[in-house]
JSON list of C-alpha atoms in Angstrom, two decimals:
[
{"chain": "A", "resi": 112, "resn": "MET", "atom": "CA", "xyz": [-49.21, 225.64, 41.95]},
{"chain": "A", "resi": 113, "resn": "LYS", "atom": "CA", "xyz": [-50.26, 222.19, 43.11]},
{"chain": "A", "resi": 114, "resn": "LEU", "atom": "CA", "xyz": [-49.74, 220.86, 39.57]},
{"chain": "A", "resi": 115, "resn": "CYS", "atom": "CA", "xyz": [-46.22, 222.37, 39.42]},
{"chain": "A", "resi": 116, "resn": "ARG", "atom": "CA", "xyz": [-45.23, 220.68, 42.69]},
{"chain": "A", "resi": 117, "resn": "SER", "atom": "CA", "xyz": [-46.58, 217.34, 41.46]},
{"chain": "A", "resi": 118, "resn": "LEU", "atom": "CA", "xyz": [-44.68, 217.64, 38.18]},
{"chain": "A", "resi": 119, "resn": "PHE", "atom": "CA", "xyz": [-41.52, 218.63, 40.04]},
{"chain": "A", "resi": 120, "resn": "LYS", "atom": "CA", "xyz": [-41.81, 215.62, 42.38]},
{"chain": "A", "resi": 121, "resn": "LEU", "atom": "CA", "xyz": [-42.44, 213.34, 39.39]},
{"chain": "A", "resi": 122, "resn": "SER", "atom": "CA", "xyz": [-39.38, 214.75, 37.57]},
{"chain": "A", "resi": 123, "resn": "ILE", "atom": "CA", "xyz": [-37.16, 214.24, 40.62]},
{"chain": "A", "resi": 124, "resn": "SER", "atom": "CA", "xyz": [-38.49, 210.70, 41.07]},
{"chain": "A", "resi": 125, "resn": "CYS", "atom": "CA", "xyz": [-37.80, 209.84, 37.41]},
{"chain": "A", "resi": 126, "resn": "PHE", "atom": "CA", "xyz": [-34.29, 211.30, 37.62]},
{"chain": "A", "resi": 127, "resn": "ILE", "atom": "CA", "xyz": [-33.49, 209.28, 40.75]},
{"chain": "A", "resi": 128, "resn": "SER", "atom": "CA", "xyz": [-34.85, 206.09, 39.16]},
{"chain": "A", "resi": 129, "resn": "ILE", "atom": "CA", "xyz": [-32.83, 206.56, 35.98]},
{"chain": "A", "resi": 130, "resn": "PHE", "atom": "CA", "xyz": [-29.67, 207.47, 37.93]},
{"chain": "A", "resi": 131, "resn": "THR", "atom": "CA", "xyz": [-30.09, 204.37, 40.13]},
{"chain": "A", "resi": 132, "resn": "VAL", "atom": "CA", "xyz": [-30.40, 202.07, 37.12]},
{"chain": "A", "resi": 133, "resn": "ILE", "atom": "CA", "xyz": [-27.39, 203.60, 35.36]},
{"chain": "A", "resi": 134, "resn": "SER", "atom": "CA", "xyz": [-25.14, 203.65, 38.42]},
{"chain": "A", "resi": 135, "resn": "SER", "atom": "CA", "xyz": [-26.06, 200.13, 39.56]},
{"chain": "A", "resi": 136, "resn": "ASN", "atom": "CA", "xyz": [-24.96, 198.54, 36.27]},
{"chain": "A", "resi": 137, "resn": "PRO", "atom": "CA", "xyz": [-21.38, 197.51, 37.15]},
{"chain": "A", "resi": 138, "resn": "VAL", "atom": "CA", "xyz": [-20.23, 196.17, 33.77]},
{"chain": "A", "resi": 139, "resn": "THR", "atom": "CA", "xyz": [-19.64, 198.32, 30.73]},
{"chain": "A", "resi": 140, "resn": "ALA", "atom": "CA", "xyz": [-18.87, 196.63, 27.43]},
{"chain": "A", "resi": 141, "resn": "ASN", "atom": "CA", "xyz": [-15.82, 198.52, 26.15]},
{"chain": "A", "resi": 142, "resn": "ASN", "atom": "CA", "xyz": [-14.80, 200.66, 29.09]},
{"chain": "A", "resi": 143, "resn": "SER", "atom": "CA", "xyz": [-11.95, 199.76, 31.43]},
{"chain": "A", "resi": 144, "resn": "PHE", "atom": "CA", "xyz": [-9.50, 201.38, 33.82]},
{"chain": "A", "resi": 145, "resn": "PHE", "atom": "CA", "xyz": [-6.29, 200.39, 32.07]},
{"chain": "A", "resi": 146, "resn": "GLY", "atom": "CA", "xyz": [-7.32, 200.11, 28.45]},
{"chain": "A", "resi": 147, "resn": "LYS", "atom": "CA", "xyz": [-7.68, 197.61, 25.66]},
{"chain": "A", "resi": 148, "resn": "ILE", "atom": "CA", "xyz": [-5.35, 194.73, 24.82]},
{"chain": "A", "resi": 149, "resn": "SER", "atom": "CA", "xyz": [-5.58, 193.31, 21.28]},
{"chain": "A", "resi": 150, "resn": "LEU", "atom": "CA", "xyz": [-4.09, 189.92, 20.44]},
{"chain": "A", "resi": 151, "resn": "SER", "atom": "CA", "xyz": [-3.90, 187.99, 17.19]},
{"chain": "A", "resi": 152, "resn": "PRO", "atom": "CA", "xyz": [-2.24, 184.55, 16.93]},
{"chain": "A", "resi": 153, "resn": "ASN", "atom": "CA", "xyz": [-0.36, 185.40, 13.72]},
{"chain": "A", "resi": 154, "resn": "SER", "atom": "CA", "xyz": [3.03, 184.27, 14.99]},
{"chain": "A", "resi": 155, "resn": "GLU", "atom": "CA", "xyz": [4.16, 181.23, 16.93]},
{"chain": "A", "resi": 156, "resn": "THR", "atom": "CA", "xyz": [4.47, 183.06, 20.23]},
{"chain": "A", "resi": 157, "resn": "VAL", "atom": "CA", "xyz": [2.24, 185.89, 21.38]},
{"chain": "A", "resi": 158, "resn": "LYS", "atom": "CA", "xyz": [3.36, 187.75, 24.51]},
{"chain": "A", "resi": 159, "resn": "LYS", "atom": "CA", "xyz": [1.90, 190.91, 25.96]},
{"chain": "A", "resi": 160, "resn": "THR", "atom": "CA", "xyz": [2.35, 192.56, 29.36]},
{"chain": "A", "resi": 161, "resn": "VAL", "atom": "CA", "xyz": [0.32, 195.43, 30.80]},
{"chain": "A", "resi": 162, "resn": "THR", "atom": "CA", "xyz": [0.23, 197.04, 34.23]},
{"chain": "A", "resi": 163, "resn": "GLY", "atom": "CA", "xyz": [-2.41, 198.16, 36.66]},
{"chain": "A", "resi": 164, "resn": "TYR", "atom": "CA", "xyz": [-3.37, 198.15, 40.33]},
{"chain": "A", "resi": 165, "resn": "THR", "atom": "CA", "xyz": [-5.98, 196.36, 42.39]},
{"chain": "A", "resi": 166, "resn": "GLY", "atom": "CA", "xyz": [-8.58, 198.13, 44.48]},
{"chain": "A", "resi": 167, "resn": "GLY", "atom": "CA", "xyz": [-12.27, 198.40, 45.15]},
{"chain": "A", "resi": 168, "resn": "ALA", "atom": "CA", "xyz": [-14.95, 196.76, 47.24]},
{"chain": "A", "resi": 169, "resn": "PHE", "atom": "CA", "xyz": [-17.06, 195.18, 44.46]},
{"chain": "A", "resi": 170, "resn": "SER", "atom": "CA", "xyz": [-17.32, 191.44, 45.15]},
{"chain": "A", "resi": 171, "resn": "LEU", "atom": "CA", "xyz": [-16.32, 189.53, 42.03]},
{"chain": "A", "resi": 172, "resn": "SER", "atom": "CA", "xyz": [-18.50, 186.61, 43.17]},
{"chain": "A", "resi": 173, "resn": "SER", "atom": "CA", "xyz": [-21.52, 188.82, 42.43]},
{"chain": "A", "resi": 174, "resn": "VAL", "atom": "CA", "xyz": [-20.68, 188.43, 38.72]},
{"chain": "A", "resi": 175, "resn": "ARG", "atom": "CA", "xyz": [-20.48, 184.64, 38.98]},
{"chain": "A", "resi": 176, "resn": "LYS", "atom": "CA", "xyz": [-19.98, 182.27, 41.93]},
{"chain": "A", "resi": 177, "resn": "ARG", "atom": "CA", "xyz": [-17.99, 179.65, 39.94]},
{"chain": "A", "resi": 178, "resn": "ASP", "atom": "CA", "xyz": [-16.67, 179.20, 36.43]},
{"chain": "A", "resi": 179, "resn": "ALA", "atom": "CA", "xyz": [-17.30, 176.19, 34.14]},
{"chain": "A", "resi": 180, "resn": "ASN", "atom": "CA", "xyz": [-14.39, 174.32, 35.79]},
{"chain": "A", "resi": 181, "resn": "ARG", "atom": "CA", "xyz": [-16.00, 174.86, 39.22]},
{"chain": "A", "resi": 182, "resn": "ASN", "atom": "CA", "xyz": [-13.28, 177.32, 40.28]},
{"chain": "A", "resi": 183, "resn": "LEU", "atom": "CA", "xyz": [-14.54, 179.85, 42.80]},
{"chain": "A", "resi": 184, "resn": "CYS", "atom": "CA", "xyz": [-14.81, 183.44, 41.57]},
{"chain": "A", "resi": 185, "resn": "ILE", "atom": "CA", "xyz": [-13.49, 185.42, 44.54]},
{"chain": "A", "resi": 186, "resn": "GLY", "atom": "CA", "xyz": [-11.87, 188.71, 45.42]},
{"chain": "A", "resi": 187, "resn": "PHE", "atom": "CA", "xyz": [-12.70, 192.38, 45.28]},
{"chain": "A", "resi": 188, "resn": "ALA", "atom": "CA", "xyz": [-12.20, 194.96, 42.54]},
{"chain": "A", "resi": 189, "resn": "ASP", "atom": "CA", "xyz": [-13.90, 197.98, 41.05]},
{"chain": "A", "resi": 190, "resn": "PRO", "atom": "CA", "xyz": [-17.20, 197.36, 39.23]},
{"chain": "A", "resi": 191, "resn": "LYS", "atom": "CA", "xyz": [-15.57, 198.49, 35.98]},
{"chain": "A", "resi": 192, "resn": "PRO", "atom": "CA", "xyz": [-13.21, 195.93, 34.39]},
{"chain": "A", "resi": 193, "resn": "ASP", "atom": "CA", "xyz": [-9.51, 196.62, 34.68]},
{"chain": "A", "resi": 194, "resn": "HIS", "atom": "CA", "xyz": [-8.72, 195.56, 31.11]},
{"chain": "A", "resi": 195, "resn": "ILE", "atom": "CA", "xyz": [-10.56, 194.77, 27.89]},
{"chain": "A", "resi": 196, "resn": "LEU", "atom": "CA", "xyz": [-9.02, 191.91, 25.92]},
{"chain": "A", "resi": 197, "resn": "VAL", "atom": "CA", "xyz": [-9.83, 191.65, 22.22]},
{"chain": "A", "resi": 198, "resn": "LEU", "atom": "CA", "xyz": [-8.93, 188.35, 20.61]},
{"chain": "A", "resi": 199, "resn": "GLU", "atom": "CA", "xyz": [-8.96, 188.99, 16.87]},
{"chain": "A", "resi": 200, "resn": "LYS", "atom": "CA", "xyz": [-9.00, 185.25, 16.12]},
{"chain": "A", "resi": 201, "resn": "ASP", "atom": "CA", "xyz": [-9.55, 182.04, 18.07]},
{"chain": "A", "resi": 202, "resn": "PHE", "atom": "CA", "xyz": [-6.65, 181.08, 20.36]},
{"chain": "A", "resi": 203, "resn": "PRO", "atom": "CA", "xyz": [-6.01, 177.37, 20.89]},
{"chain": "A", "resi": 204, "resn": "LYS", "atom": "CA", "xyz": [-4.34, 178.19, 24.23]},
{"chain": "A", "resi": 205, "resn": "LEU", "atom": "CA", "xyz": [-3.87, 181.29, 26.38]},
{"chain": "A", "resi": 206, "resn": "ASN", "atom": "CA", "xyz": [-2.18, 181.79, 29.76]},
{"chain": "A", "resi": 207, "resn": "ILE", "atom": "CA", "xyz": [-3.04, 184.94, 31.71]},
{"chain": "A", "resi": 208, "resn": "LYS", "atom": "CA", "xyz": [-0.98, 185.58, 34.83]},
{"chain": "A", "resi": 209, "resn": "VAL", "atom": "CA", "xyz": [-0.83, 188.28, 37.50]},
{"chain": "A", "resi": 210, "resn": "SER", "atom": "CA", "xyz": [2.54, 189.27, 38.98]},
{"chain": "A", "resi": 211, "resn": "SER", "atom": "CA", "xyz": [2.22, 191.49, 42.04]},
{"chain": "A", "resi": 212, "resn": "GLY", "atom": "CA", "xyz": [5.20, 190.40, 44.07]},
{"chain": "A", "resi": 213, "resn": "GLY", "atom": "CA", "xyz": [3.29, 187.64, 45.82]},
{"chain": "A", "resi": 214, "resn": "HIS", "atom": "CA", "xyz": [0.27, 189.60, 47.04]},
{"chain": "A", "resi": 215, "resn": "ASP", "atom": "CA", "xyz": [-3.02, 187.70, 47.16]},
{"chain": "A", "resi": 216, "resn": "THR", "atom": "CA", "xyz": [-4.60, 188.49, 43.77]},
{"chain": "A", "resi": 217, "resn": "THR", "atom": "CA", "xyz": [-7.57, 187.02, 41.91]},
{"chain": "A", "resi": 218, "resn": "LEU", "atom": "CA", "xyz": [-8.75, 187.03, 38.29]},
{"chain": "A", "resi": 219, "resn": "LEU", "atom": "CA", "xyz": [-12.19, 187.13, 36.71]},
{"chain": "A", "resi": 220, "resn": "ILE", "atom": "CA", "xyz": [-12.61, 187.03, 32.93]},
{"chain": "A", "resi": 221, "resn": "VAL", "atom": "CA", "xyz": [-16.01, 187.31, 31.23]},
{"chain": "A", "resi": 222, "resn": "GLY", "atom": "CA", "xyz": [-16.18, 186.26, 27.58]},
{"chain": "A", "resi": 223, "resn": "PRO", "atom": "CA", "xyz": [-17.89, 187.78, 24.56]},
{"chain": "A", "resi": 224, "resn": "ASP", "atom": "CA", "xyz": [-21.06, 185.74, 25.05]},
{"chain": "A", "resi": 225, "resn": "LYS", "atom": "CA", "xyz": [-21.29, 186.78, 28.74]},
{"chain": "A", "resi": 226, "resn": "LYS", "atom": "CA", "xyz": [-21.70, 183.07, 29.57]},
{"chain": "A", "resi": 227, "resn": "THR", "atom": "CA", "xyz": [-18.02, 182.18, 29.27]},
{"chain": "A", "resi": 228, "resn": "VAL", "atom": "CA", "xyz": [-16.42, 182.92, 32.63]},
{"chain": "A", "resi": 229, "resn": "HIS", "atom": "CA", "xyz": [-12.90, 182.06, 33.83]},
{"chain": "A", "resi": 230, "resn": "CYS", "atom": "CA", "xyz": [-11.84, 182.54, 37.45]},
{"chain": "A", "resi": 231, "resn": "GLY", "atom": "CA", "xyz": [-8.37, 182.27, 38.92]},
{"chain": "A", "resi": 232, "resn": "ASP", "atom": "CA", "xyz": [-6.79, 182.46, 42.33]},
{"chain": "A", "resi": 233, "resn": "ASP", "atom": "CA", "xyz": [-3.44, 181.20, 43.65]},
{"chain": "A", "resi": 234, "resn": "THR", "atom": "CA", "xyz": [-0.91, 179.74, 41.20]},
{"chain": "A", "resi": 235, "resn": "GLY", "atom": "CA", "xyz": [0.94, 176.83, 42.77]},
{"chain": "A", "resi": 236, "resn": "LYS", "atom": "CA", "xyz": [2.77, 178.20, 45.82]},
{"chain": "A", "resi": 237, "resn": "SER", "atom": "CA", "xyz": [2.32, 181.82, 44.68]},
{"chain": "A", "resi": 238, "resn": "LYS", "atom": "CA", "xyz": [-0.62, 183.90, 45.89]},
{"chain": "A", "resi": 239, "resn": "ASP", "atom": "CA", "xyz": [-0.76, 185.60, 42.48]},
{"chain": "A", "resi": 240, "resn": "ALA", "atom": "CA", "xyz": [-3.63, 184.48, 40.26]},
{"chain": "A", "resi": 241, "resn": "SER", "atom": "CA", "xyz": [-3.45, 182.89, 36.83]},
{"chain": "A", "resi": 242, "resn": "ILE", "atom": "CA", "xyz": [-5.76, 181.32, 34.27]},
{"chain": "A", "resi": 243, "resn": "ASN", "atom": "CA", "xyz": [-4.42, 178.81, 31.76]},
{"chain": "A", "resi": 244, "resn": "ARG", "atom": "CA", "xyz": [-7.14, 177.58, 29.37]},
{"chain": "A", "resi": 245, "resn": "ARG", "atom": "CA", "xyz": [-7.59, 176.15, 25.90]},
{"chain": "A", "resi": 246, "resn": "ASN", "atom": "CA", "xyz": [-10.01, 177.07, 23.09]},
{"chain": "A", "resi": 247, "resn": "TRP", "atom": "CA", "xyz": [-10.48, 180.81, 23.52]},
{"chain": "A", "resi": 248, "resn": "LYS", "atom": "CA", "xyz": [-13.00, 182.14, 21.00]},
{"chain": "A", "resi": 249, "resn": "ALA", "atom": "CA", "xyz": [-12.42, 185.39, 19.12]},
{"chain": "A", "resi": 250, "resn": "GLY", "atom": "CA", "xyz": [-14.17, 188.38, 20.67]},
{"chain": "A", "resi": 251, "resn": "THR", "atom": "CA", "xyz": [-14.06, 190.88, 23.50]},
{"chain": "A", "resi": 252, "resn": "TYR", "atom": "CA", "xyz": [-13.32, 189.77, 27.06]},
{"chain": "A", "resi": 253, "resn": "GLN", "atom": "CA", "xyz": [-13.60, 191.77, 30.27]},
{"chain": "A", "resi": 254, "resn": "ILE", "atom": "CA", "xyz": [-10.80, 191.23, 32.80]},
{"chain": "A", "resi": 255, "resn": "TRP", "atom": "CA", "xyz": [-10.90, 192.09, 36.49]},
{"chain": "A", "resi": 256, "resn": "VAL", "atom": "CA", "xyz": [-7.75, 191.77, 38.60]},
{"chain": "A", "resi": 257, "resn": "GLY", "atom": "CA", "xyz": [-8.88, 191.63, 42.20]},
{"chain": "A", "resi": 258, "resn": "SER", "atom": "CA", "xyz": [-7.41, 191.34, 45.64]},
{"chain": "A", "resi": 259, "resn": "PHE", "atom": "CA", "xyz": [-8.46, 188.85, 48.28]},
{"chain": "A", "resi": 260, "resn": "LYS", "atom": "CA", "xyz": [-9.29, 191.70, 50.68]},
{"chain": "A", "resi": 261, "resn": "ALA", "atom": "CA", "xyz": [-11.56, 194.63, 49.78]},
{"chain": "A", "resi": 262, "resn": "ARG", "atom": "CA", "xyz": [-10.00, 198.04, 49.12]},
{"chain": "A", "resi": 263, "resn": "THR", "atom": "CA", "xyz": [-6.45, 196.66, 48.89]},
{"chain": "A", "resi": 264, "resn": "ARG", "atom": "CA", "xyz": [-4.35, 198.60, 46.39]},
{"chain": "A", "resi": 265, "resn": "LYS", "atom": "CA", "xyz": [-1.43, 196.67, 44.93]},
{"chain": "A", "resi": 266, "resn": "THR", "atom": "CA", "xyz": [0.34, 197.28, 41.63]},
{"chain": "A", "resi": 267, "resn": "TYR", "atom": "CA", "xyz": [0.64, 194.35, 39.22]},
{"chain": "A", "resi": 268, "resn": "ARG", "atom": "CA", "xyz": [1.80, 193.19, 35.81]},
{"chain": "A", "resi": 269, "resn": "LEU", "atom": "CA", "xyz": [-0.67, 191.17, 33.76]},
{"chain": "A", "resi": 270, "resn": "SER", "atom": "CA", "xyz": [1.04, 188.82, 31.30]},
{"chain": "A", "resi": 271, "resn": "LEU", "atom": "CA", "xyz": [-0.74, 187.15, 28.39]},
{"chain": "A", "resi": 272, "resn": "GLN", "atom": "CA", "xyz": [0.96, 184.38, 26.44]},
{"chain": "A", "resi": 273, "resn": "ASN", "atom": "CA", "xyz": [-0.13, 181.56, 24.15]}
]
């Protein structure tokens, strides 16, 4: 009987440990709330628009404090990315913009090598976030659209254009 209790306690302990590891991993490679976006620069102009909504209390600065351009990575979202972006070829230029009607949104994009990170906040006088960069490498990118305040749910359009 003593052996059964010990084995039971060990089993419960292992289950809790495994569950903790699985549930604490906030980033999943090809899983997102609003689906996958595939882009290929086959024509002169590439334009794509998708929709979603902000929300969550996961601090985007826990992924990275700043990007390579020293932009702060701020805002709150869900641990799971909102969108998965697949660039089928290299893009010389790409502009990614949030349109939420002027609500305070943020952007975090993690590249295929997990070292490439782009962060965006206000765009000019607008509180909506955007990222306009050159030399995007082919691969899979994770995109989070956040809000400046935790647990703020706002609908948005995410526009991608070269």
